Short mmCIF file of C-alpha atoms and ligand atoms in Angstrom, two decimals:
data_model
loop_
_atom_site.label_atom_id
_atom_site.label_comp_id
_atom_site.label_asym_id
_atom_site.label_seq_id
_atom_site.Cartn_x
_atom_site.Cartn_y
_atom_site.Cartn_z
CA MET A 1 -7.46 -62.82 45.23
CA LEU A 2 -5.40 -63.64 48.30
CA ASP A 3 -3.00 -66.48 48.16
CA VAL A 4 -3.92 -69.12 50.72
CA THR A 5 -1.47 -71.73 49.49
CA MET A 6 -1.08 -74.42 52.09
CA ARG A 7 2.41 -74.36 53.52
CA PRO A 8 4.03 -77.77 54.13
CA GLU A 9 5.70 -77.09 57.48
CA PRO A 10 4.13 -74.94 60.15
CA GLU A 11 6.17 -71.89 61.00
CA GLU A 12 6.22 -70.53 64.52
CA ASP A 13 2.68 -70.84 65.90
CA GLY A 14 1.13 -68.65 68.51
CA ARG A 15 -1.27 -69.98 71.05
CA LEU A 16 -4.44 -71.95 70.61
CA ILE A 17 -7.62 -70.08 71.53
CA VAL A 18 -10.65 -72.36 71.82
CA VAL A 19 -14.25 -71.13 72.12
CA SER A 20 -17.18 -73.33 73.13
CA ASN A 21 -20.44 -72.51 74.85
CA ARG A 22 -19.87 -75.02 77.64
CA ILE A 23 -16.73 -74.87 79.71
CA PRO A 24 -16.18 -77.12 82.71
CA ARG A 25 -15.63 -75.72 86.19
CA GLY A 26 -13.56 -77.98 88.39
CA ASN A 27 -13.05 -81.56 87.25
CA VAL A 28 -13.45 -82.17 83.54
CA PRO A 29 -16.20 -84.73 82.94
CA ALA A 30 -14.81 -87.73 81.04
CA GLY A 31 -16.19 -88.12 77.52
CA GLY A 32 -18.12 -85.85 75.19
CA LEU A 33 -17.11 -82.57 73.60
CA VAL A 34 -15.82 -80.91 76.75
CA PHE A 35 -13.40 -83.75 77.38
CA ALA A 36 -12.20 -83.58 73.77
CA LEU A 37 -11.37 -79.89 74.10
CA HIS A 38 -9.63 -80.46 77.44
CA GLU A 39 -7.45 -83.09 75.73
CA ALA A 40 -6.66 -80.80 72.79
CA LEU A 41 -5.65 -77.92 75.05
CA THR A 42 -3.66 -80.13 77.41
CA GLY A 43 -1.53 -81.15 74.43
CA ALA A 44 -1.24 -77.78 72.72
CA GLY A 45 -1.56 -75.27 75.60
CA GLY A 46 -3.55 -72.07 75.15
CA LEU A 47 -6.79 -70.49 76.29
CA TRP A 48 -10.30 -71.92 76.51
CA ILE A 49 -13.20 -69.46 76.48
CA GLY A 50 -16.78 -70.41 77.41
CA ALA A 51 -20.00 -68.87 78.71
CA ALA A 52 -20.30 -67.59 82.28
CA GLU A 53 -23.43 -68.21 84.33
CA PRO A 54 -26.00 -65.62 83.17
CA THR A 55 -26.27 -62.50 85.32
CA GLU A 56 -28.30 -59.30 85.37
CA GLN A 57 -25.60 -57.22 83.72
CA ALA A 58 -22.90 -58.28 81.30
CA LEU A 59 -19.59 -56.51 80.85
CA ASP A 60 -17.15 -56.92 77.98
CA GLY A 61 -13.91 -58.84 78.35
CA LEU A 62 -12.96 -62.18 79.85
CA THR A 63 -12.96 -63.41 83.44
CA PRO A 64 -10.31 -66.03 84.27
CA ILE A 65 -11.45 -69.32 85.84
CA ASP A 66 -8.84 -70.39 88.31
CA ASP A 67 -9.93 -73.84 89.47
CA GLY A 68 -6.64 -75.70 88.92
CA ALA A 69 -8.46 -78.35 86.82
CA ALA A 70 -6.27 -77.72 83.78
CA GLY A 71 -3.19 -78.59 85.85
CA GLY A 72 -1.38 -75.53 84.49
CA ALA A 73 -1.49 -76.91 80.92
CA TYR A 74 -3.80 -74.15 79.64
CA GLU A 75 -5.89 -71.20 80.82
CA LYS A 76 -9.67 -70.87 81.05
CA ALA A 77 -11.85 -67.77 80.98
CA THR A 78 -15.51 -66.89 80.58
CA PHE A 79 -17.39 -64.25 78.66
CA ALA A 80 -20.41 -62.69 80.35
CA LEU A 81 -24.03 -62.79 79.23
CA THR A 82 -27.24 -61.50 80.74
CA ASP A 83 -30.27 -63.62 81.67
CA ARG A 84 -32.08 -62.04 78.76
CA GLU A 85 -29.24 -62.84 76.34
CA HIS A 86 -29.12 -66.41 77.66
CA ARG A 87 -32.80 -66.81 76.78
CA GLY A 88 -32.44 -65.22 73.34
CA TYR A 89 -29.00 -66.53 72.34
CA TYR A 90 -28.93 -69.98 73.92
CA LEU A 91 -32.51 -71.18 74.44
CA GLY A 92 -33.83 -69.09 71.55
CA TYR A 93 -31.71 -68.72 68.43
CA ALA A 94 -29.19 -71.52 69.11
CA ASN A 95 -31.56 -74.20 70.40
CA SER A 96 -34.96 -73.26 68.96
CA VAL A 97 -33.80 -72.10 65.51
CA LEU A 98 -30.36 -73.43 64.56
CA TRP A 99 -30.60 -76.81 66.34
CA PRO A 100 -33.92 -77.92 64.74
CA LEU A 101 -32.94 -76.47 61.35
CA PHE A 102 -29.57 -78.21 61.31
CA HIS A 103 -31.24 -81.46 62.43
CA HIS A 104 -33.60 -81.35 59.44
CA ARG A 105 -36.64 -80.31 61.52
CA PRO A 106 -37.66 -76.91 60.13
CA ASP A 107 -41.18 -77.70 61.38
CA LEU A 108 -39.88 -77.24 64.95
CA LEU A 109 -38.40 -73.78 64.40
CA GLU A 110 -39.51 -71.16 66.90
CA ILE A 111 -38.59 -67.81 65.45
CA THR A 112 -39.02 -65.22 68.20
CA GLU A 113 -38.41 -61.53 67.86
CA GLY A 114 -35.24 -60.43 69.61
CA ASP A 115 -33.59 -63.86 69.74
CA PHE A 116 -31.32 -63.27 66.78
CA GLU A 117 -30.33 -59.87 68.15
CA ALA A 118 -29.30 -61.55 71.44
CA TYR A 119 -27.32 -64.17 69.48
CA ALA A 120 -25.59 -61.45 67.47
CA ALA A 121 -24.84 -59.43 70.62
CA VAL A 122 -23.23 -62.42 72.32
CA ASN A 123 -21.24 -63.34 69.18
CA ARG A 124 -20.00 -59.74 68.94
CA ARG A 125 -19.00 -59.68 72.60
CA VAL A 126 -17.06 -62.93 72.20
CA ALA A 127 -15.36 -61.57 69.08
CA ARG A 128 -14.37 -58.32 70.83
CA ALA A 129 -12.91 -60.29 73.74
CA ILE A 130 -10.85 -62.47 71.39
CA ALA A 131 -9.78 -59.55 69.19
CA ALA A 132 -8.38 -57.83 72.29
CA ILE A 133 -5.93 -60.67 72.92
CA ALA A 134 -5.37 -62.55 69.63
CA LYS A 135 -2.04 -62.24 67.84
CA PRO A 136 -1.65 -62.86 64.10
CA GLU A 137 0.21 -66.13 64.69
CA ASP A 138 -2.50 -67.57 66.98
CA LEU A 139 -4.92 -70.36 66.04
CA ILE A 140 -8.56 -69.65 66.89
CA TRP A 141 -10.76 -72.74 67.09
CA ILE A 142 -14.49 -72.03 67.34
CA HIS A 143 -16.89 -74.81 68.32
CA ASP A 144 -20.41 -75.31 67.21
CA TYR A 145 -23.56 -73.53 66.20
CA HIS A 146 -23.55 -71.10 69.12
CA PHE A 147 -20.88 -68.97 67.45
CA LEU A 148 -21.51 -68.91 63.71
CA MET A 149 -20.96 -65.13 63.52
CA VAL A 150 -17.80 -64.84 65.60
CA ALA A 151 -15.32 -65.26 62.72
CA GLN A 152 -17.01 -62.60 60.60
CA GLU A 153 -16.97 -60.21 63.56
CA LEU A 154 -13.29 -61.00 64.16
CA ARG A 155 -12.46 -60.21 60.53
CA ASN A 156 -14.43 -56.95 60.83
CA LEU A 157 -12.28 -56.11 63.83
CA GLY A 158 -9.15 -56.69 61.75
CA VAL A 159 -8.13 -60.08 63.17
CA THR A 160 -5.89 -61.88 60.67
CA ALA A 161 -5.15 -65.01 62.72
CA ARG A 162 -6.15 -68.41 61.33
CA ILE A 163 -9.71 -69.28 62.33
CA GLY A 164 -11.24 -72.74 62.23
CA LEU A 165 -14.85 -73.69 62.96
CA PHE A 166 -15.89 -77.17 63.96
CA LEU A 167 -19.60 -77.83 63.71
CA HIS A 168 -20.54 -80.80 65.92
CA ILE A 169 -24.05 -81.13 64.48
CA PRO A 170 -25.14 -82.00 60.92
CA PHE A 171 -25.18 -79.34 58.21
CA PRO A 172 -28.79 -78.55 57.21
CA ASN A 173 -30.37 -79.65 53.97
CA PRO A 174 -29.88 -76.90 51.36
CA ASN A 175 -33.68 -76.45 51.03
CA ASP A 176 -34.26 -76.18 54.78
CA VAL A 177 -31.72 -73.36 54.99
CA MET A 178 -34.33 -71.16 53.31
CA ALA A 179 -36.32 -71.29 56.57
CA LEU A 180 -33.58 -69.37 58.35
CA PRO A 181 -34.52 -65.67 58.49
CA GLN A 182 -30.78 -64.87 58.22
CA VAL A 183 -30.30 -67.19 55.23
CA ALA A 184 -28.35 -64.59 53.25
CA ALA A 185 -25.87 -64.17 56.09
CA LEU A 186 -24.93 -67.85 56.44
CA SER A 187 -22.50 -67.86 53.54
CA PRO A 188 -20.48 -64.79 54.67
CA TRP A 189 -20.43 -66.16 58.25
CA LEU A 190 -18.87 -69.40 57.01
CA ALA A 191 -16.54 -67.70 54.52
CA ALA A 192 -14.87 -65.69 57.29
CA HIS A 193 -13.16 -68.88 58.58
CA ASP A 194 -10.10 -70.46 57.03
CA ILE A 195 -11.34 -73.98 57.69
CA VAL A 196 -14.96 -75.00 58.19
CA GLY A 197 -14.81 -78.46 59.78
CA LEU A 198 -17.84 -80.75 59.59
CA GLN A 199 -18.37 -84.28 60.85
CA THR A 200 -19.02 -86.18 57.60
CA ARG A 201 -18.59 -86.08 53.85
CA ARG A 202 -22.40 -85.90 53.64
CA ASP A 203 -22.27 -82.64 55.62
CA VAL A 204 -19.52 -81.28 53.38
CA ALA A 205 -21.71 -82.01 50.34
CA ALA A 206 -24.69 -80.22 51.95
CA ALA A 207 -22.58 -77.20 52.94
CA THR A 208 -20.97 -76.96 49.52
CA GLU A 209 -24.39 -77.11 47.87
CA THR A 210 -25.69 -74.34 50.14
CA LEU A 211 -22.65 -72.17 49.49
CA ARG A 212 -22.99 -72.76 45.76
CA HIS A 213 -26.34 -70.93 45.91
CA ASP A 214 -24.49 -67.76 46.92
CA PRO A 215 -23.53 -66.00 43.63
CA LYS A 216 -20.50 -64.48 45.35
CA VAL A 217 -19.01 -67.92 46.15
CA GLN A 218 -16.65 -69.55 43.66
CA ILE A 219 -15.54 -73.16 43.82
CA LEU A 220 -11.87 -73.34 42.80
CA PRO A 221 -10.21 -76.25 41.00
CA ASN A 222 -8.14 -77.07 44.13
CA GLY A 223 -11.35 -77.68 46.12
CA SER A 224 -11.13 -74.39 48.04
CA LEU A 225 -14.01 -71.95 48.03
CA ALA A 226 -13.57 -68.26 47.47
CA ARG A 227 -15.74 -65.35 48.54
CA GLY A 228 -15.06 -61.65 48.77
CA GLY A 229 -11.37 -61.91 47.90
CA ARG A 230 -10.46 -64.68 50.33
CA GLN A 231 -10.39 -68.44 50.27
CA PHE A 232 -11.61 -71.06 52.74
CA ARG A 233 -12.07 -74.79 52.85
CA VAL A 234 -14.96 -77.00 53.95
CA LEU A 235 -13.68 -80.38 55.11
CA SER A 236 -14.84 -83.35 57.17
CA PHE A 237 -13.14 -84.34 60.43
CA PRO A 238 -15.19 -87.12 62.08
CA ILE A 239 -14.81 -86.75 65.85
CA GLY A 240 -13.60 -89.72 67.90
CA ILE A 241 -13.45 -90.76 71.56
CA ASP A 242 -10.72 -91.60 74.06
CA ALA A 243 -11.07 -95.25 73.07
CA GLU A 244 -8.25 -96.61 75.28
CA GLY A 245 -9.53 -94.75 78.31
CA PHE A 246 -13.13 -95.76 77.72
CA ALA A 247 -12.24 -99.43 77.19
CA ALA A 248 -10.27 -99.42 80.47
CA THR A 249 -13.21 -97.80 82.32
CA ALA A 250 -15.59 -100.43 80.94
CA ARG A 251 -13.30 -103.31 81.96
CA ALA A 252 -12.96 -101.93 85.50
CA SER A 253 -16.68 -101.18 85.96
CA THR A 254 -19.04 -103.42 87.92
CA PRO A 255 -22.51 -102.36 86.83
CA PRO A 256 -25.40 -102.84 89.26
CA GLU A 257 -27.34 -106.12 89.21
CA LEU A 258 -30.30 -105.63 86.87
CA GLN A 259 -32.25 -108.69 88.06
CA LEU A 260 -32.99 -110.05 84.63
CA ALA A 261 -34.19 -113.65 84.25
CA ASP A 262 -31.39 -116.16 83.62
CA GLY A 263 -30.05 -115.76 80.07
CA ALA A 264 -32.48 -112.94 79.28
CA PRO A 265 -30.81 -110.53 76.84
CA LEU A 266 -30.24 -106.83 77.53
CA LEU A 267 -30.42 -104.04 74.95
CA ILE A 268 -29.23 -100.55 75.81
CA GLY A 269 -29.74 -96.97 74.60
CA VAL A 270 -27.99 -93.91 76.08
CA ASP A 271 -28.93 -90.45 74.87
CA ARG A 272 -29.78 -86.95 75.97
CA LEU A 273 -33.56 -86.67 75.77
CA ASP A 274 -33.75 -84.92 72.39
CA TYR A 275 -36.14 -85.25 69.44
CA SER A 276 -33.17 -85.79 67.11
CA LYS A 277 -32.23 -89.03 68.87
CA GLY A 278 -35.22 -91.01 67.52
CA LEU A 279 -36.33 -92.39 70.88
CA VAL A 280 -40.02 -92.76 70.06
CA HIS A 281 -39.25 -94.62 66.83
CA ARG A 282 -36.82 -96.80 68.78
CA PHE A 283 -39.43 -97.67 71.42
CA LYS A 284 -42.02 -98.46 68.76
CA SER A 285 -39.58 -100.66 66.84
CA PHE A 286 -38.75 -102.56 70.01
CA GLY A 287 -42.52 -102.87 70.56
CA GLU A 288 -42.82 -104.31 67.05
CA TYR A 289 -40.07 -106.82 67.86
CA LEU A 290 -41.93 -107.80 71.05
CA SER A 291 -45.22 -108.24 69.26
CA ARG A 292 -43.60 -110.85 66.98
CA ARG A 293 -42.35 -112.98 69.89
CA ALA A 294 -43.62 -116.52 70.33
CA PRO A 295 -44.71 -117.40 73.90
CA GLY A 296 -41.53 -119.35 74.84
CA ASP A 297 -39.04 -116.83 73.35
CA ALA A 298 -36.40 -115.05 75.46
CA ARG A 299 -37.66 -112.06 77.41
CA ALA A 300 -35.45 -109.24 76.22
CA THR A 301 -35.18 -106.06 78.28
CA PHE A 302 -34.43 -102.70 76.69
CA LEU A 303 -32.77 -100.25 79.09
CA GLN A 304 -32.99 -96.67 77.83
CA ILE A 305 -31.06 -94.04 79.78
CA ALA A 306 -32.17 -90.56 78.69
CA PRO A 307 -31.75 -87.67 81.09
CA ILE A 308 -33.78 -84.55 80.38
CA SER A 309 -32.00 -81.75 78.52
CA ARG A 310 -33.03 -78.21 77.53
CA GLU A 311 -36.34 -78.54 79.37
CA ASP A 312 -37.02 -74.82 78.95
CA VAL A 313 -37.52 -75.36 75.19
CA SER A 314 -41.07 -76.51 74.44
CA ALA A 315 -40.17 -79.13 71.77
CA TYR A 316 -38.28 -80.95 74.55
CA GLN A 317 -41.33 -81.09 76.81
CA ASP A 318 -43.35 -82.58 73.95
CA ILE A 319 -40.84 -85.34 73.24
CA ARG A 320 -40.76 -86.26 76.92
CA GLU A 321 -44.52 -86.77 77.03
CA GLU A 322 -44.57 -88.69 73.77
CA LEU A 323 -41.84 -91.03 74.97
CA GLU A 324 -43.50 -91.71 78.30
CA GLN A 325 -46.72 -92.58 76.50
CA ALA A 326 -44.93 -94.93 74.11
CA ALA A 327 -43.09 -96.70 76.96
CA GLY A 328 -46.33 -97.01 78.95
CA SER A 329 -48.36 -98.49 76.13
CA ILE A 330 -45.62 -100.96 75.04
CA ASN A 331 -45.03 -102.12 78.59
CA GLY A 332 -48.80 -102.32 79.14
CA ALA A 333 -49.14 -104.63 76.14
CA HIS A 334 -46.18 -106.92 76.87
CA ALA A 335 -45.11 -106.77 80.54
CA ASP A 336 -45.61 -109.66 82.92
CA LEU A 337 -45.50 -109.94 86.72
CA ASP A 338 -41.75 -110.51 86.58
CA TRP A 339 -40.81 -108.69 83.38
CA THR A 340 -40.83 -105.05 82.28
CA PRO A 341 -39.62 -104.99 78.66
CA ILE A 342 -38.72 -101.27 78.54
CA ARG A 343 -36.87 -99.71 81.46
CA TYR A 344 -36.68 -96.01 80.94
CA VAL A 345 -34.32 -94.15 83.28
CA ARG A 346 -34.29 -90.36 83.33
CA ARG A 347 -31.90 -90.06 86.27
CA HIS A 348 -28.27 -89.08 85.68
CA ILE A 349 -26.11 -92.21 85.62
CA ASP A 350 -22.34 -91.99 86.13
CA ARG A 351 -20.17 -92.65 83.13
CA ASP A 352 -18.27 -95.56 84.66
CA VAL A 353 -21.59 -97.29 85.37
CA ILE A 354 -22.71 -96.58 81.80
CA ALA A 355 -19.44 -98.05 80.50
CA GLY A 356 -20.09 -101.24 82.48
CA LEU A 357 -23.69 -101.41 81.24
CA TYR A 358 -22.50 -101.10 77.63
CA ARG A 359 -20.21 -104.07 78.21
CA ARG A 360 -23.03 -106.03 79.87
CA ALA A 361 -25.57 -105.36 77.06
CA GLN A 362 -25.80 -107.78 74.11
CA VAL A 363 -27.09 -105.04 71.81
CA ALA A 364 -26.93 -101.23 71.65
CA LEU A 365 -29.63 -99.27 69.83
CA VAL A 366 -28.08 -96.03 68.53
CA THR A 367 -30.75 -94.84 66.15
CA PRO A 368 -30.98 -91.04 65.81
CA LEU A 369 -33.05 -89.42 63.07
CA ALA A 370 -30.20 -86.93 62.60
CA ASP A 371 -26.91 -86.68 64.50
CA GLY A 372 -23.60 -84.98 63.80
CA MET A 373 -21.61 -88.04 64.85
CA ASN A 374 -22.97 -89.84 67.95
CA LEU A 375 -20.26 -90.78 70.40
CA VAL A 376 -22.37 -93.43 72.12
CA ALA A 377 -21.90 -95.70 69.06
CA LYS A 378 -18.12 -95.46 69.46
CA GLU A 379 -18.22 -95.82 73.25
CA TYR A 380 -20.32 -98.99 72.97
CA VAL A 381 -17.76 -100.56 70.61
CA ALA A 382 -14.81 -99.55 72.81
CA ALA A 383 -16.54 -101.03 75.89
CA GLN A 384 -17.02 -104.56 74.48
CA ASP A 385 -15.11 -107.73 75.29
CA PRO A 386 -13.48 -108.47 71.88
CA ASP A 387 -13.89 -112.23 72.47
CA ASP A 388 -17.62 -112.02 73.09
CA PRO A 389 -18.79 -108.62 71.89
CA GLY A 390 -22.27 -107.17 71.66
CA VAL A 391 -23.88 -105.93 68.43
CA LEU A 392 -24.27 -102.29 67.46
CA VAL A 393 -27.53 -101.37 65.73
CA LEU A 394 -26.84 -97.99 64.16
CA SER A 395 -29.01 -95.54 62.25
CA HIS A 396 -28.01 -94.52 58.72
CA PHE A 397 -28.66 -90.97 59.91
CA ALA A 398 -25.93 -90.89 62.56
CA GLY A 399 -22.73 -89.30 61.25
CA ALA A 400 -20.97 -92.35 62.74
CA ALA A 401 -22.58 -94.56 60.06
CA GLU A 402 -20.14 -93.18 57.49
CA GLN A 403 -17.23 -94.78 59.35
CA MET A 404 -19.03 -97.71 61.01
CA ASP A 405 -20.57 -99.74 58.23
CA ALA A 406 -19.74 -103.00 60.03
CA ALA A 407 -22.61 -102.17 62.42
CA LEU A 408 -26.15 -103.36 61.64
CA LEU A 409 -27.33 -100.23 59.84
CA VAL A 410 -31.05 -99.43 60.11
CA ASN A 411 -33.61 -96.96 58.92
CA PRO A 412 -35.18 -95.80 62.20
CA PHE A 413 -38.40 -94.69 60.46
CA ASP A 414 -39.15 -98.22 59.23
CA HIS A 415 -40.23 -100.02 62.40
CA GLY A 416 -40.62 -103.39 60.68
CA SER A 417 -37.08 -103.59 59.33
CA PHE A 418 -35.75 -102.08 62.56
CA ALA A 419 -37.50 -104.94 64.44
CA ASP A 420 -35.85 -107.41 62.02
CA ALA A 421 -32.45 -105.88 62.87
CA ILE A 422 -33.12 -106.32 66.61
CA GLU A 423 -33.91 -109.98 65.98
CA THR A 424 -30.75 -110.37 63.84
CA ALA A 425 -28.63 -108.69 66.52
CA LEU A 426 -29.99 -110.85 69.33
CA THR A 427 -29.42 -114.07 67.42
CA MET A 428 -26.12 -113.26 65.66
CA PRO A 429 -23.58 -116.11 65.91
CA ARG A 430 -20.51 -115.32 67.95
CA ALA A 431 -18.10 -115.54 64.98
CA ASP A 432 -20.08 -112.85 63.13
CA ARG A 433 -20.19 -110.65 66.22
CA VAL A 434 -16.44 -110.98 66.70
CA ALA A 435 -15.71 -110.18 63.02
CA ARG A 436 -17.97 -107.12 62.93
CA HIS A 437 -16.68 -105.86 66.24
CA ALA A 438 -13.01 -106.26 65.23
CA GLU A 439 -13.60 -104.06 62.20
CA LEU A 440 -15.48 -101.42 64.19
CA MET A 441 -12.92 -101.45 66.99
CA GLN A 442 -10.05 -100.82 64.59
CA GLY A 443 -11.70 -97.63 63.35
CA VAL A 444 -12.69 -96.42 66.82
CA PHE A 445 -9.16 -96.91 68.17
CA GLU A 446 -7.32 -95.51 65.14
CA GLU A 447 -9.50 -92.46 64.59
CA ASP A 448 -9.79 -91.51 68.24
CA ILE A 449 -10.03 -88.12 69.90
CA ALA A 450 -6.27 -87.47 69.74
CA TRP A 451 -6.34 -88.22 65.98
CA TRP A 452 -9.25 -85.83 65.47
CA THR A 453 -7.52 -82.99 67.32
CA ARG A 454 -4.28 -83.62 65.47
CA VAL A 455 -5.78 -83.64 61.98
CA PHE A 456 -7.95 -80.56 62.56
CA LEU A 457 -5.18 -78.46 64.07
CA SER A 458 -2.56 -79.54 61.57
CA ARG A 459 -4.91 -78.60 58.75
CA LEU A 460 -5.52 -75.21 60.33
CA ARG A 461 -1.79 -74.70 60.91
CA MET A 462 -1.12 -75.27 57.22
CA VAL A 463 -3.15 -72.19 56.27
CA THR A 464 -0.99 -69.15 55.60
CA PRO A 465 -2.12 -66.39 57.96
CA LEU A 466 -3.63 -63.43 56.15
CA PRO A 467 -1.30 -60.49 55.67
CA GLN A 468 -2.10 -57.64 58.08
CA THR A 469 -2.51 -55.23 55.19
CA THR A 470 -5.60 -56.96 53.88
CA TYR A 471 -7.82 -55.12 56.33
P1 ADQ B 1 -24.58 -84.87 71.82
O1 ADQ B 1 -25.81 -84.55 71.06
O2 ADQ B 1 -24.61 -84.56 73.26
O3 ADQ B 1 -23.27 -84.24 71.18
P2 ADQ B 1 -23.34 -87.64 71.63
O4 ADQ B 1 -22.37 -87.65 70.52
O5 ADQ B 1 -24.14 -88.89 71.73
O6 ADQ B 1 -24.42 -86.49 71.57
O7 ADQ B 1 -22.49 -87.46 72.94
C1 ADQ B 1 -23.09 -87.54 74.19
C2 ADQ B 1 -22.04 -87.84 75.26
O8 ADQ B 1 -22.71 -87.76 76.52
C3 ADQ B 1 -21.49 -89.24 75.17
O9 ADQ B 1 -20.15 -89.22 75.60
C4 ADQ B 1 -22.37 -90.04 76.14
O10 ADQ B 1 -21.75 -91.14 76.77
C5 ADQ B 1 -22.72 -89.00 77.15
N1 ADQ B 1 -24.06 -89.27 77.67
C6 ADQ B 1 -25.19 -89.33 76.99
N2 ADQ B 1 -26.23 -89.63 77.81
C7 ADQ B 1 -25.68 -89.76 79.03
C8 ADQ B 1 -26.21 -90.08 80.31
N3 ADQ B 1 -27.46 -90.36 80.49
N4 ADQ B 1 -25.37 -90.09 81.35
C9 ADQ B 1 -24.05 -89.84 81.16
N5 ADQ B 1 -23.50 -89.56 79.99
C10 ADQ B 1 -24.30 -89.52 78.94
C11 ADQ B 1 -22.99 -83.36 70.05
C12 ADQ B 1 -23.60 -83.78 68.71
C13 ADQ B 1 -23.17 -85.19 68.36
C14 ADQ B 1 -21.64 -85.28 68.35
C15 ADQ B 1 -21.07 -84.71 69.63
C16 ADQ B 1 -19.54 -84.60 69.56
O11 ADQ B 1 -25.02 -83.68 68.75
O12 ADQ B 1 -23.68 -85.57 67.09
O13 ADQ B 1 -21.27 -86.66 68.24
O14 ADQ B 1 -21.55 -83.40 69.88
O15 ADQ B 1 -19.15 -83.92 68.41
#
């Protein structure tokens, strides 16, 4: 068995090589995963690799992006993929197999012949490109479910550098994993990393349980896992946001006039249009809240911003139709000449406007059915006026719930108790709002994006690189 004793002080490190499917061209959009990686690389220097626009033919190797957006702090490059690979790897295996499976929706799996082969081909191409440049002292940081096979391919190619994976989405339920045609491969894919980073302790428990089913995996007394003569660790690193920056954006933002009646409360939701975000349940719960109103009660407005995503995947077309129907029937039942209870906006809205709307809204509804973390919950907290803050209604099923138990936690499937929580949020006395917000704010500011980057990379640095002779 190899010795992977953690070393207390990092020795000389090589460069940081980051891989993510998305890579920004030009200005880095504030917020979200891409911004987090930009921040990490600006601090540490290194190389960021992401997918090129699909083309007819794909060659091996990397193509530098020279847009000046990194300000010289780090380099960017793309790997190529064909149109056909894009369909099989990205729309197919990543977003029609892994995404639904990892979000506890095996019923939505679309297993299509050839998709896994495209995924494997892209993962191998990425691994070959990295193997051509990686030095043993480098740190390789792989992001998300698009690249689960890259580390194994790198090890096959003899790469001994330290490799970390961060999975931004939940880990699947151990039973659901059986629906993956490549179920037997999942454990060796994960075991090829040194650190497998997940969002929450709940995810670590699910991953450990899944790995335990592999007879070749051993759980060691020090908490490490061992497989095939090497050790690795599965740990949680809950992602954060640039809380200072977001709070400043919210303070400076002047959101558009929404023309609500005097004193009428505003609730807000901001999500990509995705079945994992629980939008239909949220609309129905708000409908339930409305149906309990007495005639003279305040006319609350719920503003849901949800731009379309992944519209080439059929499950996303279905959710769009279902949501439009729900909004139509709830508004039909409750709207008046001068009041539309649900305002559903599919248009892209700029982040600084969103920040101002968060600050303007008395309540945020962040109620996914499954979510790795959910950054909107943290952004809403950062955007509030601490002296008169709004109330966060948060689903138990968002990874963020593990850190944010001072929010009003709800079960999004139970529309009645969700409606109760909306009522509680809208009527919460100011002192309670201030106390809950202060607790939430402390966590969001302390465990921010810089903290997340620091703890992940320092953990990866502490791994002793594998000796060259092992391969
Ligand atoms: P996402 O599923 O994309 O991310 P989320 O964490 O909510 O989900 O992050 C979305 C980001 O996009 C937020 O910064 C939000 O403000 C922004 N956004 C959302 N809708 C927007 C809109 N209409 N206009 C502008 N901006 C919008 C994945 C995982 C999450 C995990 C993150 C980070 O699914 O669980 O929290 O990665 O790890």
